């Protein structure tokens, strides 16, 4: 559904701007097209964005400072950042700003996540594209650093990919950490996702008191590059492995302790079985990861100066980012989509899928003589499995709550892992998603999410009060559907099958074991729990 809002605003020097059609919305504000401007959009802040007039005044000064910097946002004919161009006023009060329209709807996670979504974007995608995007992200960070601009918040929703140009663009710039070039007033970054923050920021508590630096940017940059090059593996996504069980480790704690099993041995920790061997990376690139991630809780602060800079990443990645034929790369003779560094004696992608594939649900046993002779054992076991599966399906995902009446997300580490004090919920990141209104309007019209912002902001009771019980249940499952999970309940599956944005990629069992923990951000995890509690409360 297209939302129209004809409203008049005025710029710093009296320029008239008329907003027309809503393109996207998030926790901080809403983005609209502007009448008469094809390459400019307007971001209007929500009334709840600022706690008082002083906060609004600070943001107004920050926007003025950003505009005064005159940062060239187009480089080599391609827009690289959605840099503020003019401040918008309504009745003399600052309410937003104009910025370049970014002609893409794809985010960096669409690239490193893989699967059907990436295949839709890039039917011939291979590893060289991952290297190219890693290079362009490093280039962009280095470019902004050359203007003494700190990004701070490396939220995946803020990093878009220009598929046609093969470049990276950052779309949420008003959260950047900058210094006014004239007055020297410092405007710090105050938001960030815990799973992307450097160890020195993990224990700050309130990010409004944090000190974002180029070094903290280097840490976050390395995480994105790692995920691009390593098939979406999280550098701190190790598992606790014992003789009896395997369980995941919270990213926040792993970052604090430097538990990156890809660059050093960590007692009791192991990389997930599905993850590719890091030795597939060229030595010079693996060395750069070691410079950033090889530390412990005791050495973390000491090793901050050793982190790989954005410039170093550019130098190391460029040889592998060049077009084919490229002597640095090989192409697998068995699968033409498998491209990898030339030092590998065999295709690492084939080896990965052959030795430790991401498992799919196993079909029931075929009626061979051996199984037929043991029917008296199999039938009771299958009956138990069926009962457990029905109960799991009903109580966990498709039914009334996350995990039945006990709605805690992690039964042992919730408070330690997903600490709300790491960021300010009101000022947290915002998903602009201001698509090309001419080329992608039809697709955007069909993206009718029940709760558009459930992956980028916290849901409140006010958001749910206007929804029916059925809609709340769908809104909760919508979070899983965004990541491609399939559903056992037929009417829920039918509902999401009717959405253009939905790609049914993962079987429920596979998703729950291998995708959920690594893909859900803190907003999604907390919102699932919140809506499950809400459903339980209102059903009693």
mmCIF file of C-alpha atoms in Angstrom, residues 106 168 178 300 366 508:
data_model
loop_
_atom_site.group_PDB
_atom_site.id
_atom_site.type_symbol
_atom_site.label_atom_id
_atom_site.label_comp_id
_atom_site.label_asym_id
_atom_site.label_seq_id
_atom_site.Cartn_x
_atom_site.Cartn_y
_atom_site.Cartn_z
ATOM 1 C CA UNK A 106 19.369 -4.624 -1.372
ATOM 2 C CA UNK A 168 28.540 -0.267 -1.442
ATOM 3 C CA UNK A 178 31.675 13.966 13.259
ATOM 4 C CA UNK A 300 42.026 -6.742 23.964
ATOM 5 C CA UNK A 366 12.369 -46.563 3.071
ATOM 6 C CA UNK A 508 11.842 -25.451 9.949
#
